[in-house]
Amino acid sequence: MSNNTELIRASYAAFQRGDIDAVLDLFHPDVTWVHPDGMADHGLGGTKKGLAEVRAFMARARTVFSELRQEPHEFLESGDRVVVLGALHMRGALSGTAGTVRMVHTWRITDGKVTHFEDLHDTHDVRRIVEPPGASRREPLASPGQILDAGLGFWSAKVIQTAVELRVFTVLAAAGPLDAEQLRERLGLHGRGLLDFLDALVSLGLLDREEGRYRNLPPADTFLDEAKTDSYIGGLLEVASDHWYESWGSLRRALVTGEPQEKISEGVSDPFDALYADPERTRMFQRAMTGGSTASIAAIIDRFPWSRFGTVADVGCAEGALLSRLLRRHRHLRGTGFDLPAVEPYFGETVAAAGLEDRLAFQAGDFFTGPMPSTDVIVLGHALHDWNLDTKRMLLRKAYEALPEGGRVIVYEALIDDERRHNTFALLMSLHMLVESPGGFDYTGADCIGWMTDAGFRDCYVEHLAGPESMVVGTK
Ligand SMILES: C[S@@+](CC[C@H](N)C(=O)[O-])C[C@H]1O[C@@H](n2cnc3c(N)ncnc32)[C@H](O)[C@@H]1O
């Protein structure tokens, strides 16, 4: 066996042992590390350069996959290249689904060090494994058990929401494994039902229990520990538990009357007036928006051709998660967050935490009464679905007026599939607008392209982002 093939075999063996330092020892400091772009929204696509980026990639992979085993079948050597045919056995950290995908790895070796690596696999297959079932398309309900499981879905929903409210995952992330009594004390609980509550979280795949001590599994650790501000999605679940759960309890009344069931918006035509009258709810809502948008933001940052544009406004920016993450990645951009005045303090905190005061500003405004900021790109995230059709069209017209020739509008949210039969999440989101807002509803990509075209946009297209969400892009 040649030295090059031996070196590559050693790298697979070290990876299998989990010895990342030993893997990196075999690499040149300037190694290029290439993966298919189709996994970029999971933080696993594109070209990485150098050992630090490769190490970060591997760390990211450990949060996406709870298990990952490479099985090289054949080593084909030609000159300075070794091509490896084999299989990747994996389990999605979020989905819990296991599966196997064929892989082709191409390695280039120079002077005994790996200088280039490229992984080729069908990202469609990987996405089917790692994306949680039901994120977009649900399996049909075929048995009494499945029907009851879905029909009583609020049981598990409430267990997860309550665990987030009680900060179970945050406490475990900070303290390490704790037994039930230690958790009871720290969370201030009675004790009755506690073991069932914790073990339900084990059965849901969020906690693990070993010798009576509970710890976070990787998805809970990454996404539900509020100290991890860049990946925390629990804000959405906090608002769900505190408010949306109650309004959804009156879905039947909403369908009969056509009226929102959110108590604080009773008799108010703009739900944001009511929401922002309460500072505690205002803060909670900002965090919820960040939690719900995190996956799509990562995909928009990766997928949109930002290098062609210099300025961007996020209209209805909330606390500024999109702009702060975008501007940290694309350093040539300048950004404007446009939102109601009540949002400014929360946006300010994000800008300060990211150290972006020189490139990112807040513009207080009301899109019902004033124009949108004039920038090269205008983003409307989860903004159109809040409103009735006239307002949706008005917002697209205002975006058109504010953009220069060649500027782009990006609308992103959970888009209902054009057949209105697959994207369960988006259809439920539209019902959420029924119970929460006076006129809001979700819509299909085709609907949005129609409204954009009527507003004057051309070359409109829909691109999938992550889970149930997609973006619709139009050019002025
Ligand atoms: C559903 S949130 C979406 C937040 C964020 N774009 C995202 O996707 O996570 C809608 C946003 O629109 C803002 N908004 C509501 N009415 C507005 C108005 N009249 N003018 C400007 N912004 C408004 C809200 O404050 C909120 O931040």
Short mmCIF file of C-alpha atoms and ligand atoms in Angstrom, two decimals:
data_model
loop_
_atom_site.label_atom_id
_atom_site.label_comp_id
_atom_site.label_asym_id
_atom_site.label_seq_id
_atom_site.Cartn_x
_atom_site.Cartn_y
_atom_site.Cartn_z
CA MET A 1 0.00 0.00 0.00
CA SER A 2 1.42 3.41 -0.92
CA ASN A 3 2.17 6.07 1.68
CA ASN A 4 -0.67 8.27 0.43
CA THR A 5 -3.31 5.57 0.80
CA GLU A 6 -1.91 4.67 4.20
CA LEU A 7 -2.16 8.30 5.29
CA ILE A 8 -5.80 8.54 4.20
CA ARG A 9 -6.65 5.24 5.92
CA ALA A 10 -5.08 6.66 9.09
CA SER A 11 -7.25 9.76 8.78
CA TYR A 12 -10.48 7.67 8.61
CA ALA A 13 -9.32 5.59 11.58
CA ALA A 14 -8.61 8.72 13.65
CA PHE A 15 -11.98 10.25 12.68
CA GLN A 16 -13.70 7.05 13.75
CA ARG A 17 -11.96 7.19 17.15
CA GLY A 18 -13.18 10.78 17.50
CA ASP A 19 -9.55 11.95 17.61
CA ILE A 20 -9.93 15.19 15.68
CA ASP A 21 -6.43 16.40 16.66
CA ALA A 22 -4.94 13.29 15.04
CA VAL A 23 -7.00 13.90 11.89
CA LEU A 24 -5.84 17.52 11.71
CA ASP A 25 -2.20 16.47 12.26
CA LEU A 26 -2.38 14.81 8.85
CA PHE A 27 -3.54 18.05 7.17
CA HIS A 28 -1.51 20.93 5.71
CA PRO A 29 -2.22 24.21 7.61
CA ASP A 30 -3.79 25.68 4.41
CA VAL A 31 -5.90 22.64 3.55
CA THR A 32 -9.05 23.26 1.49
CA TRP A 33 -12.11 21.35 2.67
CA VAL A 34 -15.06 21.23 0.29
CA HIS A 35 -18.63 20.05 0.84
CA PRO A 36 -21.75 20.35 -1.32
CA ASP A 37 -23.48 23.73 -1.10
CA GLY A 38 -26.81 21.94 -0.61
CA MET A 39 -26.05 21.59 3.13
CA ALA A 40 -25.05 25.23 3.64
CA ASP A 41 -28.18 26.11 5.64
CA HIS A 42 -27.15 23.46 8.15
CA GLY A 43 -23.76 25.19 8.42
CA LEU A 44 -22.10 22.32 6.54
CA GLY A 45 -21.76 23.52 2.94
CA GLY A 46 -19.13 25.21 0.82
CA THR A 47 -15.37 25.55 0.96
CA LYS A 48 -13.41 25.88 4.20
CA LYS A 49 -9.77 26.93 4.32
CA GLY A 50 -7.21 26.10 6.98
CA LEU A 51 -7.24 23.97 10.11
CA ALA A 52 -9.36 26.29 12.26
CA GLU A 53 -12.21 26.30 9.72
CA VAL A 54 -12.02 22.52 9.34
CA ARG A 55 -12.13 22.08 13.11
CA ALA A 56 -15.15 24.42 13.31
CA PHE A 57 -16.81 22.42 10.52
CA MET A 58 -16.31 19.18 12.44
CA ALA A 59 -17.70 20.76 15.61
CA ARG A 60 -20.73 21.92 13.65
CA ALA A 61 -21.21 18.40 12.22
CA ARG A 62 -21.40 17.05 15.78
CA THR A 63 -24.44 19.27 16.41
CA VAL A 64 -26.21 18.27 13.18
CA PHE A 65 -25.54 14.52 13.51
CA SER A 66 -25.86 12.67 16.79
CA GLU A 67 -24.04 9.76 15.09
CA LEU A 68 -21.74 9.86 12.08
CA ARG A 69 -19.68 6.91 10.88
CA GLN A 70 -17.69 6.80 7.67
CA GLU A 71 -17.29 3.44 6.02
CA PRO A 72 -14.64 3.55 3.30
CA HIS A 73 -15.05 0.65 0.84
CA GLU A 74 -12.41 1.27 -1.85
CA PHE A 75 -9.25 3.39 -2.00
CA LEU A 76 -8.30 4.34 -5.59
CA GLU A 77 -4.93 6.06 -5.95
CA SER A 78 -3.81 8.12 -8.93
CA GLY A 79 -0.76 10.41 -8.73
CA ASP A 80 -1.19 12.75 -5.79
CA ARG A 81 -4.88 11.86 -5.38
CA VAL A 82 -6.68 9.19 -3.43
CA VAL A 83 -10.37 8.70 -4.21
CA VAL A 84 -12.40 6.86 -1.60
CA LEU A 85 -15.75 5.23 -2.37
CA GLY A 86 -17.88 4.33 0.60
CA ALA A 87 -20.89 5.02 2.78
CA LEU A 88 -21.80 7.53 5.49
CA HIS A 89 -23.95 6.16 8.29
CA MET A 90 -25.65 8.96 10.16
CA ARG A 91 -28.38 9.95 12.58
CA GLY A 92 -29.88 13.45 12.56
CA ALA A 93 -29.48 15.17 15.93
CA LEU A 94 -32.80 17.01 15.57
CA SER A 95 -34.76 14.36 13.71
CA GLY A 96 -33.44 11.24 15.46
CA THR A 97 -33.66 9.58 12.04
CA ALA A 98 -30.87 7.20 11.00
CA GLY A 99 -29.80 6.43 7.44
CA THR A 100 -26.97 5.66 5.06
CA VAL A 101 -25.75 7.79 2.16
CA ARG A 102 -23.19 6.90 -0.52
CA MET A 103 -20.05 9.05 -0.50
CA VAL A 104 -17.16 9.84 -2.81
CA HIS A 105 -14.18 11.48 -1.11
CA THR A 106 -11.35 12.97 -3.15
CA TRP A 107 -8.09 13.65 -1.31
CA ARG A 108 -4.97 15.38 -2.59
CA ILE A 109 -1.69 14.86 -0.75
CA THR A 110 1.42 17.00 -1.10
CA ASP A 111 4.66 16.13 0.71
CA GLY A 112 2.91 13.80 3.13
CA LYS A 113 0.12 16.23 4.13
CA VAL A 114 -3.49 16.49 2.95
CA THR A 115 -3.83 19.73 0.97
CA HIS A 116 -7.33 19.23 -0.46
CA PHE A 117 -10.43 17.24 0.43
CA GLU A 118 -13.79 17.12 -1.31
CA ASP A 119 -16.87 15.25 -0.10
CA LEU A 120 -19.50 14.38 -2.74
CA HIS A 121 -22.83 12.99 -1.64
CA ASP A 122 -26.49 13.44 -2.46
CA THR A 123 -27.57 16.25 -0.14
CA HIS A 124 -31.23 15.41 -0.80
CA ASP A 125 -30.64 12.08 0.99
CA VAL A 126 -28.81 13.75 3.88
CA ARG A 127 -31.56 16.34 4.31
CA ARG A 128 -34.18 13.60 4.49
CA ILE A 129 -32.21 12.16 7.41
CA VAL A 130 -31.34 15.31 9.33
CA GLU A 131 -34.48 17.40 8.85
CA PRO A 132 -37.12 16.64 11.46
CA PRO A 133 -40.17 14.87 10.08
CA GLY A 134 -43.07 17.26 9.91
CA ALA A 135 -40.87 20.31 9.45
CA SER A 136 -42.47 20.64 6.06
CA ARG A 137 -44.27 17.50 4.97
CA ARG A 138 -45.92 15.28 7.57
CA GLU A 139 -46.34 11.56 7.17
CA PRO A 140 -50.03 10.76 6.50
CA LEU A 141 -51.90 9.68 9.63
CA ALA A 142 -52.65 6.05 8.83
CA SER A 143 -53.37 4.22 12.11
CA PRO A 144 -55.44 4.96 15.24
CA GLY A 145 -52.16 5.29 17.14
CA GLN A 146 -50.82 7.89 14.72
CA ILE A 147 -54.11 9.80 14.77
CA LEU A 148 -54.15 9.90 18.58
CA ASP A 149 -50.49 10.79 18.70
CA ALA A 150 -51.08 13.81 16.46
CA GLY A 151 -54.38 14.67 18.12
CA LEU A 152 -52.71 14.79 21.52
CA GLY A 153 -49.64 16.55 20.19
CA PHE A 154 -50.19 19.36 22.69
CA TRP A 155 -49.05 17.01 25.48
CA SER A 156 -45.50 16.81 24.20
CA ALA A 157 -45.64 20.43 23.01
CA LYS A 158 -46.49 21.57 26.53
CA VAL A 159 -43.78 19.37 28.10
CA ILE A 160 -41.12 20.94 25.85
CA GLN A 161 -42.44 24.49 26.31
CA THR A 162 -42.57 24.06 30.07
CA ALA A 163 -39.02 22.67 30.15
CA VAL A 164 -37.89 25.78 28.26
CA GLU A 165 -39.82 28.08 30.63
CA LEU A 166 -38.30 26.33 33.65
CA ARG A 167 -34.82 26.67 32.03
CA VAL A 168 -34.18 22.92 32.36
CA PHE A 169 -31.76 22.88 29.42
CA THR A 170 -29.98 26.08 30.46
CA VAL A 171 -29.47 24.77 33.99
CA LEU A 172 -28.12 21.42 32.75
CA ALA A 173 -25.84 23.11 30.21
CA ALA A 174 -24.29 25.22 32.97
CA ALA A 175 -24.18 22.64 35.76
CA GLY A 176 -23.55 19.39 33.90
CA PRO A 177 -25.44 16.19 34.75
CA LEU A 178 -27.85 16.48 37.72
CA ASP A 179 -30.12 13.97 39.41
CA ALA A 180 -33.86 14.54 39.84
CA GLU A 181 -33.53 15.85 43.40
CA GLN A 182 -30.87 18.38 42.39
CA LEU A 183 -33.06 19.49 39.50
CA ARG A 184 -36.11 19.69 41.77
CA GLU A 185 -34.25 22.04 44.09
CA ARG A 186 -32.78 24.23 41.35
CA LEU A 187 -36.05 24.53 39.43
CA GLY A 188 -38.18 25.06 42.54
CA LEU A 189 -40.54 22.15 41.84
CA HIS A 190 -42.76 20.08 44.10
CA GLY A 191 -41.50 16.65 43.13
CA ARG A 192 -44.75 14.95 42.17
CA GLY A 193 -44.64 14.22 38.43
CA LEU A 194 -41.00 15.27 38.21
CA LEU A 195 -39.62 11.89 37.13
CA ASP A 196 -42.35 11.54 34.51
CA PHE A 197 -41.60 15.05 33.26
CA LEU A 198 -37.84 14.44 33.00
CA ASP A 199 -38.21 10.96 31.53
CA ALA A 200 -40.72 12.28 28.98
CA LEU A 201 -37.95 14.66 27.89
CA VAL A 202 -35.63 11.63 27.68
CA SER A 203 -38.15 9.78 25.50
CA LEU A 204 -38.51 12.87 23.30
CA GLY A 205 -34.75 12.80 22.68
CA LEU A 206 -33.94 16.09 24.42
CA LEU A 207 -32.36 14.67 27.61
CA ASP A 208 -30.36 11.56 28.37
CA ARG A 209 -30.34 9.76 31.74
CA GLU A 210 -27.41 7.75 33.01
CA GLU A 211 -27.29 6.29 36.51
CA GLY A 212 -30.13 8.58 37.56
CA ARG A 213 -28.43 11.77 36.33
CA TYR A 214 -29.90 13.85 33.52
CA ARG A 215 -27.96 15.71 30.84
CA ASN A 216 -28.80 17.58 27.64
CA LEU A 217 -28.56 15.70 24.36
CA PRO A 218 -26.84 17.72 21.58
CA PRO A 219 -30.00 19.26 20.02
CA ALA A 220 -31.22 20.53 23.40
CA ASP A 221 -27.75 21.73 24.30
CA THR A 222 -27.36 23.69 21.07
CA PHE A 223 -30.87 25.02 20.53
CA LEU A 224 -32.49 25.24 23.98
CA ASP A 225 -29.70 26.57 26.22
CA GLU A 226 -30.45 30.29 26.38
CA ALA A 227 -26.78 31.08 27.03
CA LYS A 228 -26.01 30.06 23.42
CA THR A 229 -27.51 33.20 21.93
CA ASP A 230 -26.59 32.45 18.30
CA SER A 231 -28.42 29.11 18.21
CA TYR A 232 -31.11 29.45 20.93
CA ILE A 233 -34.60 28.88 19.50
CA GLY A 234 -36.44 28.60 22.82
CA GLY A 235 -37.70 32.21 22.69
CA LEU A 236 -40.38 31.08 20.27
CA LEU A 237 -41.46 28.29 22.62
CA GLU A 238 -41.62 30.69 25.57
CA VAL A 239 -44.10 32.90 23.72
CA ALA A 240 -45.95 29.81 22.51
CA SER A 241 -46.35 28.59 26.07
CA ASP A 242 -47.22 31.94 27.55
CA HIS A 243 -49.65 33.22 24.91
CA TRP A 244 -50.22 31.21 21.77
CA TYR A 245 -51.26 28.07 23.63
CA GLU A 246 -54.25 29.94 25.01
CA SER A 247 -55.35 31.49 21.72
CA TRP A 248 -55.05 28.13 19.95
CA GLY A 249 -57.35 26.74 22.64
CA SER A 250 -60.08 28.83 20.97
CA LEU A 251 -59.42 27.77 17.39
CA ARG A 252 -63.03 26.66 17.00
CA ARG A 253 -64.29 30.08 18.06
CA ALA A 254 -61.85 31.72 15.64
CA LEU A 255 -63.15 29.59 12.77
CA VAL A 256 -66.76 30.37 13.69
CA THR A 257 -66.31 34.13 14.18
CA GLY A 258 -63.28 34.89 11.98
CA GLU A 259 -61.95 36.89 14.96
CA PRO A 260 -58.48 36.60 16.53
CA GLN A 261 -58.51 34.88 19.93
CA GLU A 262 -55.48 36.63 21.40
CA LYS A 263 -56.88 38.32 24.52
CA ILE A 264 -54.74 41.43 24.51
CA SER A 265 -55.65 42.30 20.91
CA GLU A 266 -59.39 42.26 21.57
CA GLY A 267 -60.89 45.24 19.82
CA VAL A 268 -57.49 46.48 18.59
CA SER A 269 -56.94 46.67 14.84
CA ASP A 270 -53.11 46.53 15.01
CA PRO A 271 -51.92 43.63 17.21
CA PHE A 272 -48.46 45.21 17.57
CA ASP A 273 -49.94 48.23 19.43
CA ALA A 274 -51.25 45.86 22.09
CA LEU A 275 -48.14 43.69 22.15
CA TYR A 276 -45.66 46.55 22.51
CA ALA A 277 -47.68 48.22 25.29
CA ASP A 278 -46.16 45.60 27.61
CA PRO A 279 -42.33 45.78 27.87
CA GLU A 280 -42.00 42.19 29.14
CA ARG A 281 -43.99 40.85 26.20
CA THR A 282 -42.03 43.08 23.86
CA ARG A 283 -38.72 41.54 24.94
CA MET A 284 -40.14 38.04 24.81
CA PHE A 285 -41.50 38.61 21.31
CA GLN A 286 -38.13 39.83 20.05
CA ARG A 287 -36.44 36.66 21.30
CA ALA A 288 -39.23 34.57 19.83
CA MET A 289 -38.70 36.10 16.40
CA THR A 290 -34.98 35.38 16.55
CA GLY A 291 -35.67 31.78 17.59
CA GLY A 292 -38.10 31.21 14.75
CA SER A 293 -35.89 32.80 12.10
CA THR A 294 -32.48 31.39 13.01
CA ALA A 295 -32.35 28.56 10.44
CA SER A 296 -33.65 30.72 7.58
CA ILE A 297 -31.26 33.55 8.43
CA ALA A 298 -28.29 31.18 8.08
CA ALA A 299 -29.54 30.05 4.68
CA ILE A 300 -30.22 33.62 3.43
CA ILE A 301 -26.71 34.67 4.46
CA ASP A 302 -25.25 31.76 2.49
CA ARG A 303 -27.53 31.69 -0.54
CA PHE A 304 -28.21 35.28 -1.62
CA PRO A 305 -25.54 36.95 -3.84
CA TRP A 306 -24.60 39.60 -1.23
CA SER A 307 -21.30 40.49 -2.91
CA ARG A 308 -23.26 42.34 -5.64
CA PHE A 309 -24.94 44.74 -3.19
CA GLY A 310 -23.73 47.33 -0.70
CA THR A 311 -26.71 48.23 1.50
CA VAL A 312 -29.57 46.27 2.99
CA ALA A 313 -32.63 47.13 5.09
CA ASP A 314 -34.59 44.63 7.13
CA VAL A 315 -38.14 45.99 7.33
CA GLY A 316 -39.79 44.66 10.51
CA CYS A 317 -36.33 43.73 11.78
CA ALA A 318 -37.28 42.89 15.40
CA GLU A 319 -34.13 42.69 17.56
CA GLY A 320 -31.89 42.51 14.48
CA ALA A 321 -30.76 38.89 14.34
CA LEU A 322 -30.69 38.82 10.54
CA LEU A 323 -28.75 42.04 10.03
CA SER A 324 -26.21 41.44 12.80
CA ARG A 325 -25.40 37.92 11.58
CA LEU A 326 -25.39 39.01 7.93
CA LEU A 327 -23.07 41.97 8.51
CA ARG A 328 -20.66 39.89 10.60
CA ARG A 329 -20.34 37.47 7.65
CA HIS A 330 -20.37 39.98 4.76
CA ARG A 331 -18.13 42.77 5.94
CA HIS A 332 -18.69 45.07 2.94
CA LEU A 333 -22.40 45.50 3.75
CA ARG A 334 -24.08 48.34 5.63
CA GLY A 335 -27.45 47.71 7.20
CA THR A 336 -30.58 49.49 8.41
CA GLY A 337 -33.04 47.90 10.77
CA PHE A 338 -36.51 49.42 10.24
CA ASP A 339 -39.17 48.79 12.86
CA LEU A 340 -41.56 50.46 15.30
CA PRO A 341 -39.89 52.70 17.94
CA ALA A 342 -40.60 50.19 20.76
CA VAL A 343 -38.13 47.78 19.18
CA GLU A 344 -35.16 50.16 19.21
CA PRO A 345 -33.69 49.24 22.64
CA TYR A 346 -33.60 45.53 21.79
CA PHE A 347 -32.05 46.22 18.38
CA GLY A 348 -29.49 48.45 20.10
CA GLU A 349 -28.48 45.63 22.44
CA THR A 350 -27.88 43.31 19.47
CA VAL A 351 -25.81 45.90 17.59
CA ALA A 352 -23.68 46.60 20.67
CA ALA A 353 -23.15 42.89 21.39
CA ALA A 354 -22.01 42.36 17.79
CA GLY A 355 -19.83 45.52 17.81
CA LEU A 356 -21.46 46.73 14.60
CA GLU A 357 -22.25 50.36 15.56
CA ASP A 358 -20.29 51.67 12.53
CA ARG A 359 -22.23 49.66 9.91
CA LEU A 360 -25.63 48.89 11.38
CA ALA A 361 -28.25 51.51 12.34
CA PHE A 362 -31.84 51.49 13.50
CA GLN A 363 -34.48 53.60 11.78
CA ALA A 364 -37.67 53.94 13.78
CA GLY A 365 -40.71 54.10 11.53
CA ASP A 366 -44.14 52.82 10.68
CA PHE A 367 -44.58 51.21 7.31
CA PHE A 368 -48.27 52.16 7.26
CA THR A 369 -47.50 55.87 7.37
CA GLY A 370 -44.00 56.35 5.94
CA PRO A 371 -41.66 55.09 3.23
CA MET A 372 -39.17 52.23 3.64
CA PRO A 373 -35.42 52.94 3.78
CA SER A 374 -33.70 53.37 0.40
CA THR A 375 -31.20 50.51 0.18
CA ASP A 376 -30.03 48.04 -2.50
CA VAL A 377 -31.83 45.12 -0.86
CA ILE A 378 -34.99 45.13 1.27
CA VAL A 379 -35.82 42.09 3.38
CA LEU A 380 -39.34 41.39 4.64
CA GLY A 381 -39.13 38.41 7.01
CA HIS A 382 -42.38 37.03 8.44
CA ALA A 383 -43.80 40.48 7.80
CA LEU A 384 -46.31 39.90 5.00
CA HIS A 385 -48.18 37.05 6.71
CA ASP A 386 -49.20 39.30 9.63
CA TRP A 387 -51.49 41.32 7.42
CA ASN A 388 -54.46 41.15 5.05
CA LEU A 389 -54.05 41.10 1.29
CA ASP A 390 -54.29 44.88 0.79
CA THR A 391 -51.49 45.46 3.31
CA LYS A 392 -49.33 42.71 1.80
CA ARG A 393 -49.63 44.39 -1.59
CA MET A 394 -49.01 47.84 -0.06
CA LEU A 395 -45.78 46.60 1.59
CA LEU A 396 -44.49 45.18 -1.69
CA ARG A 397 -45.32 48.45 -3.47
CA LYS A 398 -43.46 50.45 -0.81
CA ALA A 399 -40.45 48.14 -1.12
CA TYR A 400 -40.49 48.68 -4.88
CA GLU A 401 -40.64 52.46 -4.47
CA ALA A 402 -37.72 52.47 -2.03
CA LEU A 403 -35.36 50.29 -4.09
CA PRO A 404 -33.04 51.55 -6.87
CA GLU A 405 -33.20 50.04 -10.37
CA GLY A 406 -31.69 46.53 -10.07
CA GLY A 407 -32.38 46.40 -6.32
CA ARG A 408 -33.87 43.26 -4.81
CA VAL A 409 -36.64 42.44 -2.40
CA ILE A 410 -36.40 39.25 -0.32
CA VAL A 411 -39.59 37.97 1.28
CA TYR A 412 -39.10 34.98 3.54
CA GLU A 413 -41.36 32.89 5.68
CA ALA A 414 -43.06 29.48 5.75
CA LEU A 415 -44.55 29.35 2.25
CA ILE A 416 -47.50 27.08 1.65
CA ASP A 417 -46.68 24.72 -1.25
CA ASP A 418 -48.48 25.67 -4.47
CA GLU A 419 -50.76 22.61 -4.23
CA ARG A 420 -51.67 23.53 -0.64
CA ARG A 421 -51.34 19.93 0.52
CA HIS A 422 -47.76 19.26 1.70
CA ASN A 423 -46.33 21.98 3.91
CA THR A 424 -48.31 21.29 7.09
CA PHE A 425 -46.23 23.73 9.12
CA ALA A 426 -47.05 26.62 6.76
CA LEU A 427 -50.76 25.76 6.76
CA LEU A 428 -50.74 25.68 10.57
CA MET A 429 -48.85 28.97 10.58
CA SER A 430 -51.65 30.47 8.53
CA LEU A 431 -54.16 29.25 11.15
CA HIS A 432 -51.87 30.81 13.73
CA MET A 433 -52.41 34.12 11.93
CA LEU A 434 -56.17 33.48 12.18
CA VAL A 435 -56.07 33.11 15.98
CA GLU A 436 -53.48 35.87 16.52
CA SER A 437 -54.21 38.65 14.03
CA PRO A 438 -57.24 40.40 12.56
CA GLY A 439 -56.43 39.76 8.89
CA GLY A 440 -53.17 37.82 8.52
CA PHE A 441 -52.71 34.65 6.51
CA ASP A 442 -49.88 32.70 4.90
CA TYR A 443 -49.63 32.12 1.17
CA THR A 444 -47.89 30.19 -1.59
CA GLY A 445 -44.76 31.11 -3.56
CA ALA A 446 -46.96 31.53 -6.63
CA ASP A 447 -49.23 33.97 -4.72
CA CYS A 448 -46.22 36.04 -3.68
CA ILE A 449 -44.72 36.09 -7.17
CA GLY A 450 -48.10 37.31 -8.47
CA TRP A 451 -48.21 40.20 -5.95
CA MET A 452 -44.56 41.06 -6.60
CA THR A 453 -45.14 41.12 -10.35
CA ASP A 454 -48.16 43.39 -9.86
CA ALA A 455 -45.96 45.73 -7.77
CA GLY A 456 -43.49 45.95 -10.71
CA PHE A 457 -40.83 43.38 -9.76
CA ARG A 458 -39.31 41.13 -12.43
CA ASP A 459 -37.29 37.88 -12.48
CA CYS A 460 -39.06 36.66 -9.33
CA TYR A 461 -38.10 33.25 -8.00
CA VAL A 462 -38.70 31.02 -4.98
CA GLU A 463 -35.82 29.28 -3.21
CA HIS A 464 -36.12 26.85 -0.32
CA LEU A 465 -34.26 27.95 2.83
CA ALA A 466 -34.63 25.52 5.72
CA GLY A 467 -37.38 23.26 7.04
CA PRO A 468 -40.75 24.73 6.03
CA GLU A 469 -39.36 28.14 5.03
CA SER A 470 -38.48 29.60 1.64
CA MET A 471 -37.61 33.00 0.22
CA VAL A 472 -39.16 34.79 -2.73
CA VAL A 473 -36.78 37.19 -4.45
CA GLY A 474 -37.75 39.89 -6.94
CA THR A 475 -35.70 42.47 -8.88
CA LYS A 476 -36.73 46.07 -9.58
C1 LIG B 1 -43.51 38.70 12.74
S1 LIG B 1 -42.31 39.89 13.15
C2 LIG B 1 -40.95 39.40 12.15
C3 LIG B 1 -39.61 39.79 12.69
C4 LIG B 1 -38.41 39.42 11.84
N1 LIG B 1 -38.45 40.03 10.53
C5 LIG B 1 -38.29 37.93 11.70
O1 LIG B 1 -38.61 37.39 10.64
O2 LIG B 1 -37.88 37.25 12.67
C6 LIG B 1 -42.92 41.33 12.36
C7 LIG B 1 -42.13 42.57 12.63
O3 LIG B 1 -42.78 43.66 11.98
C8 LIG B 1 -42.72 44.79 12.84
N2 LIG B 1 -43.82 45.72 12.53
C9 LIG B 1 -45.12 45.54 12.82
N3 LIG B 1 -45.83 46.61 12.42
C10 LIG B 1 -44.95 47.48 11.89
C11 LIG B 1 -45.08 48.77 11.32
N4 LIG B 1 -46.27 49.35 11.21
N5 LIG B 1 -43.96 49.37 10.85
C12 LIG B 1 -42.75 48.79 10.96
N6 LIG B 1 -42.57 47.56 11.49
C13 LIG B 1 -43.66 46.92 11.96
C14 LIG B 1 -42.85 44.19 14.21
O4 LIG B 1 -42.39 45.07 15.21
C15 LIG B 1 -42.02 42.93 14.09
O5 LIG B 1 -40.67 43.17 14.40
#
